[in-house]
PDB file of C-alpha atoms in Angstrom:
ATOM      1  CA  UNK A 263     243.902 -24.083 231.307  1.00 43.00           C
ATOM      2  CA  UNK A 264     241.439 -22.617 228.921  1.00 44.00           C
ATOM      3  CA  UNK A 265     238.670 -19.075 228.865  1.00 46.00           C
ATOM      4  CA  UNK A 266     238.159 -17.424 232.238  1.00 45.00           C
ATOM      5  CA  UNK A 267     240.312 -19.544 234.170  1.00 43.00           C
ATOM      6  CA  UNK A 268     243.142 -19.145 231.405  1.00 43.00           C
ATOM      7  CA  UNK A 269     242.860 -15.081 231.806  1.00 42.00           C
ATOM      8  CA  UNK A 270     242.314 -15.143 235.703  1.00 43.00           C
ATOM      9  CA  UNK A 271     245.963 -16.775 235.569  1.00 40.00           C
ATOM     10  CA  UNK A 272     247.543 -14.003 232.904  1.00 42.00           C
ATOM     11  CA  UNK A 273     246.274 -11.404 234.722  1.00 41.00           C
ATOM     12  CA  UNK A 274     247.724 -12.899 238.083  1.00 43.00           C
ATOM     13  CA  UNK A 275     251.109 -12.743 236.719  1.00 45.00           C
ATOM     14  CA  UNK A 276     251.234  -9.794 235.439  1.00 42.00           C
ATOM     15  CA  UNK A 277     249.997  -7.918 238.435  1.00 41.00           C
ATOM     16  CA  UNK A 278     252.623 -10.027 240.201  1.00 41.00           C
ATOM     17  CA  UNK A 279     255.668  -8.415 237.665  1.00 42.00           C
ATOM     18  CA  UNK A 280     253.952  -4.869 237.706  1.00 40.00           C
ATOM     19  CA  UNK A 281     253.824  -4.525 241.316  1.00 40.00           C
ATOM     20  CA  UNK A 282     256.977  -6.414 242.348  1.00 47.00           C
ATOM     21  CA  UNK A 283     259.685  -3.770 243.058  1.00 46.00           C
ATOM     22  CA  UNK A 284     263.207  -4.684 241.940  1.00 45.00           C
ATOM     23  CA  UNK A 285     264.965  -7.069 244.299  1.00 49.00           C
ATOM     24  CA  UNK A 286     261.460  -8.049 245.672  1.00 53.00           C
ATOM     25  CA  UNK A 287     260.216 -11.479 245.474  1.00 67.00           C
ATOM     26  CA  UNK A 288     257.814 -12.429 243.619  1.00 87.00           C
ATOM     27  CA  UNK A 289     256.632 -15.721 245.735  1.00 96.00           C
ATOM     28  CA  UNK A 290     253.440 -14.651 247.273  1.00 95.00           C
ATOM     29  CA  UNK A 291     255.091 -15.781 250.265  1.00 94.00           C
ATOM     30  CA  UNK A 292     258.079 -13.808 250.090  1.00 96.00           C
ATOM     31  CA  UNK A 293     260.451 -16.822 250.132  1.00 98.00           C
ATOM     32  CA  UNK A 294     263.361 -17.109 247.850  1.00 98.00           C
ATOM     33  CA  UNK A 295     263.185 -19.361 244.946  1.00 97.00           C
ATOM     34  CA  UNK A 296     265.465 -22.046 246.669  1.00 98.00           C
ATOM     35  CA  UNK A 297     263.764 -21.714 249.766  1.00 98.00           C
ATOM     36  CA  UNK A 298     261.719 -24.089 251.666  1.00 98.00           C
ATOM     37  CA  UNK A 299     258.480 -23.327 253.770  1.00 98.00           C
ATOM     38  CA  UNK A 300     258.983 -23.217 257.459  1.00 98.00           C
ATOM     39  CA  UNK A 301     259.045 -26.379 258.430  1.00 98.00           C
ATOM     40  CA  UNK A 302     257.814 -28.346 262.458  1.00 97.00           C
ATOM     41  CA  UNK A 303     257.949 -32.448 263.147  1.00 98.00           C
ATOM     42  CA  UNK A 304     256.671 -33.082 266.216  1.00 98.00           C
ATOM     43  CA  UNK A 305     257.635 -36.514 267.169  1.00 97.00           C
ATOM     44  CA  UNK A 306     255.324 -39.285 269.294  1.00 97.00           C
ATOM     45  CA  UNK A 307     252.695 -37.419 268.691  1.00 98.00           C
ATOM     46  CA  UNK A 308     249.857 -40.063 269.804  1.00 97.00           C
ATOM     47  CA  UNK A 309     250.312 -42.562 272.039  1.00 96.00           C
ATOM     48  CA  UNK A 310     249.404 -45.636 270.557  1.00 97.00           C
ATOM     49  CA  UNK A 311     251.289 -45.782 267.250  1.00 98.00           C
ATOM     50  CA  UNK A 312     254.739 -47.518 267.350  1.00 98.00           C
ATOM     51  CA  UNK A 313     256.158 -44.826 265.628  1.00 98.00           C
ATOM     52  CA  UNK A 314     254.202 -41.016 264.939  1.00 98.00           C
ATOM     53  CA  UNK A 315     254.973 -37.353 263.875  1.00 98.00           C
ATOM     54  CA  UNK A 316     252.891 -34.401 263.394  1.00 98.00           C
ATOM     55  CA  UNK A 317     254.642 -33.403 259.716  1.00 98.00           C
ATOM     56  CA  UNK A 318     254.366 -29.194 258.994  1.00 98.00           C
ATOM     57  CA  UNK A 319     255.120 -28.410 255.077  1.00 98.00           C
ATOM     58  CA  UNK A 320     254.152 -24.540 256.117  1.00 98.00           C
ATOM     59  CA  UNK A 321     249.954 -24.582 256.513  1.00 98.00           C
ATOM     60  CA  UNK A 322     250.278 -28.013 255.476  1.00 98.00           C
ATOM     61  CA  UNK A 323     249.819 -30.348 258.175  1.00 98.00           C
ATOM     62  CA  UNK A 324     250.224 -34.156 258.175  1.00 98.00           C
ATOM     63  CA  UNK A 325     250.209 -36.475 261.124  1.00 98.00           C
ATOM     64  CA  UNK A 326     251.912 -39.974 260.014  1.00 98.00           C
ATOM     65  CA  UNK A 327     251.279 -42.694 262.018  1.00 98.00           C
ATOM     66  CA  UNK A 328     253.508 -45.672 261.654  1.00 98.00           C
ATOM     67  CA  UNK A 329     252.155 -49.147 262.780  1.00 98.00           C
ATOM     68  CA  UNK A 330     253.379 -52.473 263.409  1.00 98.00           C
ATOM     69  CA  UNK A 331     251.845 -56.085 262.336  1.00 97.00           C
ATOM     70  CA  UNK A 332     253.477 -59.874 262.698  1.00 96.00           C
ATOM     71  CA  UNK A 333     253.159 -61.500 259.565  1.00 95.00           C
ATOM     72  CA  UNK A 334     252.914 -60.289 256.440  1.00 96.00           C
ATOM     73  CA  UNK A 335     250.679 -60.650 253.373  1.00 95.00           C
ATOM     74  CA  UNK A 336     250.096 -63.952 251.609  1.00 94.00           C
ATOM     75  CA  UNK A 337     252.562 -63.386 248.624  1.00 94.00           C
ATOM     76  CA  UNK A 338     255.414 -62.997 250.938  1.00 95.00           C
ATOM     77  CA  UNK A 339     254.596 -65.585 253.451  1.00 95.00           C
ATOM     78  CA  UNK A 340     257.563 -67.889 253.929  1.00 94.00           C
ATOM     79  CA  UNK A 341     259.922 -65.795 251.879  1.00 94.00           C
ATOM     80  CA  UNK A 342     261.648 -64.099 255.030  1.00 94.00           C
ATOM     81  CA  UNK A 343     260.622 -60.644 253.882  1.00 96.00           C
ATOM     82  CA  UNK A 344     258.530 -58.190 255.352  1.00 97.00           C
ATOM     83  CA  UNK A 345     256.582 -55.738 253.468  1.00 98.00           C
ATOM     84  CA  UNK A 346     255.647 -51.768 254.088  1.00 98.00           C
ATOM     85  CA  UNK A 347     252.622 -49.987 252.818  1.00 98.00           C
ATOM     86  CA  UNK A 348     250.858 -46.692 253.156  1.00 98.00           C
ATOM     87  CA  UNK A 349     247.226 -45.217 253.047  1.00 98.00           C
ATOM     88  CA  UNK A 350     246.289 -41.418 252.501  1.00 98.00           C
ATOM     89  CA  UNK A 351     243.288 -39.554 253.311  1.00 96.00           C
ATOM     90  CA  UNK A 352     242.630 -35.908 253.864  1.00 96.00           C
ATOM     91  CA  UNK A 353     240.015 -34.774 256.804  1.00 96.00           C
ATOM     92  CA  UNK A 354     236.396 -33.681 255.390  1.00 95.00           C
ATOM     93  CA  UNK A 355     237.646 -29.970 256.032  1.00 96.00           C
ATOM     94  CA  UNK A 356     241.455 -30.085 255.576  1.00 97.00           C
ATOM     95  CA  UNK A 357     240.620 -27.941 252.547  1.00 94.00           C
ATOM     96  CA  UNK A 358     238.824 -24.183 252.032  1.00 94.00           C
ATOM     97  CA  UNK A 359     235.321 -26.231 251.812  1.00 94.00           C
ATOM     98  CA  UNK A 360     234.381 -29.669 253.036  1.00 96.00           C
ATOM     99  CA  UNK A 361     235.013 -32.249 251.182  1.00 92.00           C
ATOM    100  CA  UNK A 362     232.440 -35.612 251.597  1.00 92.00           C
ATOM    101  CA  UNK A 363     234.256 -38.273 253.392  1.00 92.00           C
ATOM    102  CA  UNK A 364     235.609 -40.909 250.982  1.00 91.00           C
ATOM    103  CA  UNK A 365     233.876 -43.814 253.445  1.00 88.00           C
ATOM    104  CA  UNK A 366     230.583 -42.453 252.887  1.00 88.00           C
ATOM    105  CA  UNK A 367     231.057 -43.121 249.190  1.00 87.00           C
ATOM    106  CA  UNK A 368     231.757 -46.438 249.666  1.00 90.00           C
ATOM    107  CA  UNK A 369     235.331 -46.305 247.868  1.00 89.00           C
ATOM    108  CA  UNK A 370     238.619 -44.070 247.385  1.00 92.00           C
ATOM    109  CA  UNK A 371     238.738 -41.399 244.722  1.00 93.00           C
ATOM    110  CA  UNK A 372     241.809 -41.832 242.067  1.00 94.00           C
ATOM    111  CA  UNK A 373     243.707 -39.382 243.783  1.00 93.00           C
ATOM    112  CA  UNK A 374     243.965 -40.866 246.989  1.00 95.00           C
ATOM    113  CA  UNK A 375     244.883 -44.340 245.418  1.00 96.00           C
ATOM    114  CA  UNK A 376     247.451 -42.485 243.369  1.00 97.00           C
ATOM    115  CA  UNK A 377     248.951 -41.074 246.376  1.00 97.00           C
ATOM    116  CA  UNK A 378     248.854 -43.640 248.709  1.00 97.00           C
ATOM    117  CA  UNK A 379     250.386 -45.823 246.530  1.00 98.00           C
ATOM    118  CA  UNK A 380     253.372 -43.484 245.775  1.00 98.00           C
ATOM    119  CA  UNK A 381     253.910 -42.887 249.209  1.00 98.00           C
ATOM    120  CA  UNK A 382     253.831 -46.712 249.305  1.00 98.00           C
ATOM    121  CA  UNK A 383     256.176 -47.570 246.950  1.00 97.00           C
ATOM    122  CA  UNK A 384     258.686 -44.448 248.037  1.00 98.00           C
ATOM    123  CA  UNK A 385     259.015 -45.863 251.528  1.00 98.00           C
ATOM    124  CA  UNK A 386     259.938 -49.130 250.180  1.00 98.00           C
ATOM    125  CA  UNK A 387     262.661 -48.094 248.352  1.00 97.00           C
ATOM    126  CA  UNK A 388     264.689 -46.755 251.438  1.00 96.00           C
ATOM    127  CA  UNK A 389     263.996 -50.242 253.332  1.00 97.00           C
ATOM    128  CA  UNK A 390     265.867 -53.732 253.397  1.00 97.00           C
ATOM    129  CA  UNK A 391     263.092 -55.804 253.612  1.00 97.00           C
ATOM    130  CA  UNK A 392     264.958 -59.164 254.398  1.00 96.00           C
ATOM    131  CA  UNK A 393     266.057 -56.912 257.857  1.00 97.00           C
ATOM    132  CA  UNK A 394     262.845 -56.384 258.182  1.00 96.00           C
ATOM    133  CA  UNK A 395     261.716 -59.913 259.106  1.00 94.00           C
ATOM    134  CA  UNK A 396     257.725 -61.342 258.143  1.00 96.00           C
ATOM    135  CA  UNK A 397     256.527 -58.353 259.785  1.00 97.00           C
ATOM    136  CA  UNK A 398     254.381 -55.656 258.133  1.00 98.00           C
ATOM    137  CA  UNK A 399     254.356 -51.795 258.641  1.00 98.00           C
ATOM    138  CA  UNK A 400     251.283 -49.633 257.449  1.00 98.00           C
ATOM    139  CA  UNK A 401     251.976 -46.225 257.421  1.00 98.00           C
ATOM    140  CA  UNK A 402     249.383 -44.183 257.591  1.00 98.00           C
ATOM    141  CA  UNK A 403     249.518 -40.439 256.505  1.00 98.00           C
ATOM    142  CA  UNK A 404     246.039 -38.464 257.540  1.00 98.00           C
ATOM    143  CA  UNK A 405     245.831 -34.545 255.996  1.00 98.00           C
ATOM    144  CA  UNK A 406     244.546 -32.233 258.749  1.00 98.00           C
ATOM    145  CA  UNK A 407     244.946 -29.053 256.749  1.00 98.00           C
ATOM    146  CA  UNK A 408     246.074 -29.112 252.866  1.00 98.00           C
ATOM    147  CA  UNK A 409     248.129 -25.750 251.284  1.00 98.00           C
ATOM    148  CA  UNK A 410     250.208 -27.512 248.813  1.00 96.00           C
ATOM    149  CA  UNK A 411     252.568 -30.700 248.783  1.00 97.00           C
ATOM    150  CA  UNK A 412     250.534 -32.457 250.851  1.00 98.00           C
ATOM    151  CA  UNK A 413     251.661 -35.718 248.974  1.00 98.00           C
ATOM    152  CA  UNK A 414     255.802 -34.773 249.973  1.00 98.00           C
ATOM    153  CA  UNK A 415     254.750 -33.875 253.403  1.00 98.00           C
ATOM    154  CA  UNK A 416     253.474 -37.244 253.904  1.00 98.00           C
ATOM    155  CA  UNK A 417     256.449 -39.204 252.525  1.00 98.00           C
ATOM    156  CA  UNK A 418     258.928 -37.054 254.234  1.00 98.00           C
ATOM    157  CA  UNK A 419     256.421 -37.294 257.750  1.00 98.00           C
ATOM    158  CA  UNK A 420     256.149 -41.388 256.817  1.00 98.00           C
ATOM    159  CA  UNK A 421     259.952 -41.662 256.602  1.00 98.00           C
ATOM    160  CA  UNK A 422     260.075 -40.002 260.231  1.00 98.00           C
ATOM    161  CA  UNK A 423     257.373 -42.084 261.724  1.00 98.00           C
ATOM    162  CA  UNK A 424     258.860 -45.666 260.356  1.00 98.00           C
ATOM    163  CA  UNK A 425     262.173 -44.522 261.378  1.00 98.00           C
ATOM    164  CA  UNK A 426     260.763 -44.001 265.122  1.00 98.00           C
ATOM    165  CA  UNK A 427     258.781 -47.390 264.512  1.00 98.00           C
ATOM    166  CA  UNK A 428     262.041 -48.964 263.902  1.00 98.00           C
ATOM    167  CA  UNK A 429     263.831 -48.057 266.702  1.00 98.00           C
ATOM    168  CA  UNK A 430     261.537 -49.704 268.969  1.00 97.00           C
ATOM    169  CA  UNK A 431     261.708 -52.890 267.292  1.00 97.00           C
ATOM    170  CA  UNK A 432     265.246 -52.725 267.587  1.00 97.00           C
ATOM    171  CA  UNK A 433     265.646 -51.554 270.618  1.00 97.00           C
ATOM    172  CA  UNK A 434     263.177 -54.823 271.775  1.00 96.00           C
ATOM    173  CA  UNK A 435     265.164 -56.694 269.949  1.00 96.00           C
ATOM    174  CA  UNK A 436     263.100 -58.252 267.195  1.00 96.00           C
ATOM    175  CA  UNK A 437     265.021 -56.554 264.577  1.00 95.00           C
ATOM    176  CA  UNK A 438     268.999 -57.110 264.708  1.00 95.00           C
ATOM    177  CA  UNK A 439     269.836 -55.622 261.681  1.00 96.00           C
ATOM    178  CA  UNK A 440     268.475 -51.793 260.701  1.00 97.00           C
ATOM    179  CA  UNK A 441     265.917 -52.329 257.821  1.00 98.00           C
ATOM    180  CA  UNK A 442     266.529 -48.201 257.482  1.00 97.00           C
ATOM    181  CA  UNK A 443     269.178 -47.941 254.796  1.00 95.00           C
ATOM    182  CA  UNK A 444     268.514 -44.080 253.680  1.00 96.00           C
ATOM    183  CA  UNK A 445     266.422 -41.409 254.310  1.00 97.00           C
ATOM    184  CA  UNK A 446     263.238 -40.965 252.134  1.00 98.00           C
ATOM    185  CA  UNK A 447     262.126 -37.781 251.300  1.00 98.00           C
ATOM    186  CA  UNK A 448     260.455 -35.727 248.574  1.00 98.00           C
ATOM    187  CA  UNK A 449     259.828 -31.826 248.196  1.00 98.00           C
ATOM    188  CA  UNK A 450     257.964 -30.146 245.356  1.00 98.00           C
ATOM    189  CA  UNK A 451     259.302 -27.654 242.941  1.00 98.00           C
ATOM    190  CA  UNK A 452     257.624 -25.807 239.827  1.00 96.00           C
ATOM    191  CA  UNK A 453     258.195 -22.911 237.426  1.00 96.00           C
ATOM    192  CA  UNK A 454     256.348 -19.896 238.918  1.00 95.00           C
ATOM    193  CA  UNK A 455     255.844 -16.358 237.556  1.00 93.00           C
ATOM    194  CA  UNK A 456     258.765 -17.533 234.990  1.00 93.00           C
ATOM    195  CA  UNK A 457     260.969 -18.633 237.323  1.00 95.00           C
ATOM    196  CA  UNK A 458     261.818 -22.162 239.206  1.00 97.00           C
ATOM    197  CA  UNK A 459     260.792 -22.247 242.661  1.00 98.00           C
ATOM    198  CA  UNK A 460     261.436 -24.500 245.756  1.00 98.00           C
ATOM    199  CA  UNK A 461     258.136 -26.225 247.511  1.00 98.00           C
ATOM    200  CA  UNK A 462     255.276 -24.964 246.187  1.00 98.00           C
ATOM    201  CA  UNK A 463     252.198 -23.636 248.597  1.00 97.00           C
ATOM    202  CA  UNK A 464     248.866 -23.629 247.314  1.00 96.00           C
ATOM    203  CA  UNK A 465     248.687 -20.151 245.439  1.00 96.00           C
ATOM    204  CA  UNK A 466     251.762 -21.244 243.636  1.00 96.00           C
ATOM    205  CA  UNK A 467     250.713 -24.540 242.787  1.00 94.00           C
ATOM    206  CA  UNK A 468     247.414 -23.951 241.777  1.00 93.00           C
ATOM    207  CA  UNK A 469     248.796 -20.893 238.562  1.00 93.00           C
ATOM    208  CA  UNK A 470     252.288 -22.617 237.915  1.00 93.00           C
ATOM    209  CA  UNK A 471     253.370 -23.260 234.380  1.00 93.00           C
ATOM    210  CA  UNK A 472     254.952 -26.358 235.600  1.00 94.00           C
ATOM    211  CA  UNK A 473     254.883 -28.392 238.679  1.00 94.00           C
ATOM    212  CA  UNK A 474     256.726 -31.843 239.511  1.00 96.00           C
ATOM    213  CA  UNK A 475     257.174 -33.777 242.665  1.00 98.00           C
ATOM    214  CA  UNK A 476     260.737 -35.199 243.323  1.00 98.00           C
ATOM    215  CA  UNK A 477     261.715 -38.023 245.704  1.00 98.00           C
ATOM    216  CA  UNK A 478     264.590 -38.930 246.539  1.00 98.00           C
ATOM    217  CA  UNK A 479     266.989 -40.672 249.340  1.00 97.00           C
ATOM    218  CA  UNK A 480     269.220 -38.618 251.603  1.00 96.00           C
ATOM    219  CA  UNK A 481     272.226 -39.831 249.561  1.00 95.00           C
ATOM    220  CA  UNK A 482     270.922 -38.078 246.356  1.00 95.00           C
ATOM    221  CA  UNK A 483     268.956 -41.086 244.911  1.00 97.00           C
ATOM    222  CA  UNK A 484     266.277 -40.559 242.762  1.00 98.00           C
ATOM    223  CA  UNK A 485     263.229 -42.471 243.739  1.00 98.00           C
ATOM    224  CA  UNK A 486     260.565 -41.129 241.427  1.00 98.00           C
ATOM    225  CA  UNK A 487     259.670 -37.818 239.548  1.00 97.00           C
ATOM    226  CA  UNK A 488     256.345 -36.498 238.639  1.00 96.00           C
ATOM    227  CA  UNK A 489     256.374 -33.593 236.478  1.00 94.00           C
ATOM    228  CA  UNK A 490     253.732 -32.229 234.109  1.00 93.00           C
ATOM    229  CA  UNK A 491     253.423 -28.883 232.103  1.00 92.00           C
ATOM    230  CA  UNK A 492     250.371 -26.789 233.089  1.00 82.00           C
ATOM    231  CA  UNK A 493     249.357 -24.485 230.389  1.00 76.00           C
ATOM    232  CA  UNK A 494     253.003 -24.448 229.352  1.00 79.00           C
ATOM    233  CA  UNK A 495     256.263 -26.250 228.538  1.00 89.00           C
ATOM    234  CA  UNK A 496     259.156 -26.855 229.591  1.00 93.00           C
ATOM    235  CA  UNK A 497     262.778 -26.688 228.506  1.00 95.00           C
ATOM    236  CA  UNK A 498     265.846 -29.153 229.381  1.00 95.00           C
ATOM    237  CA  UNK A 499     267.132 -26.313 231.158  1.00 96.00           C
ATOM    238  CA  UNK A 500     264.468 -25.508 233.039  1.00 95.00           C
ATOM    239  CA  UNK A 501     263.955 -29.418 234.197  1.00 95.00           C
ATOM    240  CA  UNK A 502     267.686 -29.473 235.469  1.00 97.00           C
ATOM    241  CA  UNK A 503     267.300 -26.011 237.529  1.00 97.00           C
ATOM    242  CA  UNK A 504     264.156 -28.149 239.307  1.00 97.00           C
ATOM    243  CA  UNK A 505     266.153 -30.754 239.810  1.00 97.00           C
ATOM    244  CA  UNK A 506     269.312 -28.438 241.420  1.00 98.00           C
ATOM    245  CA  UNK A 507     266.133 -27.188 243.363  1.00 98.00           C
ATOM    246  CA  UNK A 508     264.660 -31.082 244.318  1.00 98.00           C
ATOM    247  CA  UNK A 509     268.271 -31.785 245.332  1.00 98.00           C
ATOM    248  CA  UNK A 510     268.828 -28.894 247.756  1.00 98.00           C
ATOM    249  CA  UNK A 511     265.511 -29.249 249.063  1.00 98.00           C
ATOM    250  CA  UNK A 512     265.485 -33.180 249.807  1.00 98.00           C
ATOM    251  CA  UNK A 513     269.410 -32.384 251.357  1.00 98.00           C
ATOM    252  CA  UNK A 514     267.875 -30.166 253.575  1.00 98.00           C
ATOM    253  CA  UNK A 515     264.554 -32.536 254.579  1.00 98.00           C
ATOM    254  CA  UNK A 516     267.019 -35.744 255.156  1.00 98.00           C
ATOM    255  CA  UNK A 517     269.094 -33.808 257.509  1.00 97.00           C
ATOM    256  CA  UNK A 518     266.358 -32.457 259.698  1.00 97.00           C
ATOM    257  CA  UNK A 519     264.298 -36.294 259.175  1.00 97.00           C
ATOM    258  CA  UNK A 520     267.854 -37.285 260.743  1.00 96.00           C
ATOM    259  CA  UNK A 521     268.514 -34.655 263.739  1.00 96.00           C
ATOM    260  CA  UNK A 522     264.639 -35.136 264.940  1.00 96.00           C
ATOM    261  CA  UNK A 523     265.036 -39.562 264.729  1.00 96.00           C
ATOM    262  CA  UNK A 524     268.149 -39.032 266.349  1.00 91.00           C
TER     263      UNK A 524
END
């Protein structure tokens, strides 16, 4: 962060600490620094999809749609595996102003190949893919309205929407054994006005010092982090407080992933 935009954050902060009376938070939001957004999953959402949820991280929206294919891709034909994958897009105005539609460009932007593929590759690791069968499950994960996390909403909305997808295969009978063995989900959590903070909206995300993505299982697994210094560093300490933070977070997502598949 560098010049105007550099300032615009300094001066941010410290109206933040001037104003803030003691005891106060200092989350725009008024949450406490372990504390997640309020959170909605409203399962079977559409009609069509095997498995679907309409994922709310806060004013983050998500609706995950899980689908189901026979066969699977030509690298894993005859191998008695089946294979899961994910694609990510955000609606034109799922943001403040519209953004262009990535099909009218002809291609994806970096981001959404980043993402996609991380949601991808996070599913995966919570799923027995011999169980599975030579069967293939897209999930697909479609931003309606973007505050922040949009990326954890998705995996933690995917999880919920291959978990439903599941239980109708095995319910019909063309899966024996449950593919599921843990919960997938992932939360964000960032150092904030100086302090570490619990699932970052939008006007936290866009001045924290530091911001990381954590995903994890529902046993306490870590899948993948992503965590980058913004402007600032970062201590040891600081990295394990966001991880104490990732860990109550995901605990909290897995159970409620678990009471709404139930």
């Amino acid at each position: 962060v560098k010049g105007p935009a550099l300032v615009r954050v300094l001066v941010n902060r410290v109206a933040l600490w001037i104003t803030r009376l003691p005891g106060e938070s200092m989350r725009p939001s008024g949450r406490a620094p372990d504390q997640l957004r309020e959170l909605s999953f409203t399962r079977n959402y559409t009609v069509h999809a095997e498995g679907s949820v309409l994922v709310a991280f806060g004013n983050t929206k998500v609706l995950c749609t899980a689908s189901v294919e026979e066969g699977v891709p030509r690298f894993l034909k005859g191998k008695g595996q089946g294979w899961l994958t994910a694609e990510y897009g955000m609606l034109p105005r799922a943001t403040n102003t519209r953004m262009r539609r990535e099909a009218a460009s002809g291609k994806q932007g970096g981001r959404t190949v980043e993402i996609q593929r991380l949601i991808g590759r996070a599913l995966r690791a919570g799923v027995d893919r011999s169980a599975l069968g030579e069967r293939q499950i897209t999930v697909d994960c479609d931003v309606l309205q973007a505050d922040g996390g949009t990326r954890c909403a998705s995996i933690t909305g995917g999880w919920i929407a291959l978990r439903l997808a599941v239980n109708k295969l095995m319910k019909a009978g063309d899966v024996i054994s449950d593919p599921l063995v843990d919960p997938v989900a992932a939360i964000s959590c960032g150092i904030y006005a100086g302090q570490p903070v619990l699932d970052l909206d939008y006007p936290e995300d866009s001045e924290a010092g530091v911001d990381g993505n954590f995903i994890m299982t529902g046993s306490g697994k870590l899948i993948e982090v992503q965590m980058s210094a913004e402007g600032s560093t970062y201590t040891r300490d600081q990295m394990n407080q966001l991880m104490d933070l990732a860990e109550k977070g995901v605990g909290e997502l897995a159970a409620i992933q678990k009471s709404v598949t139930a």
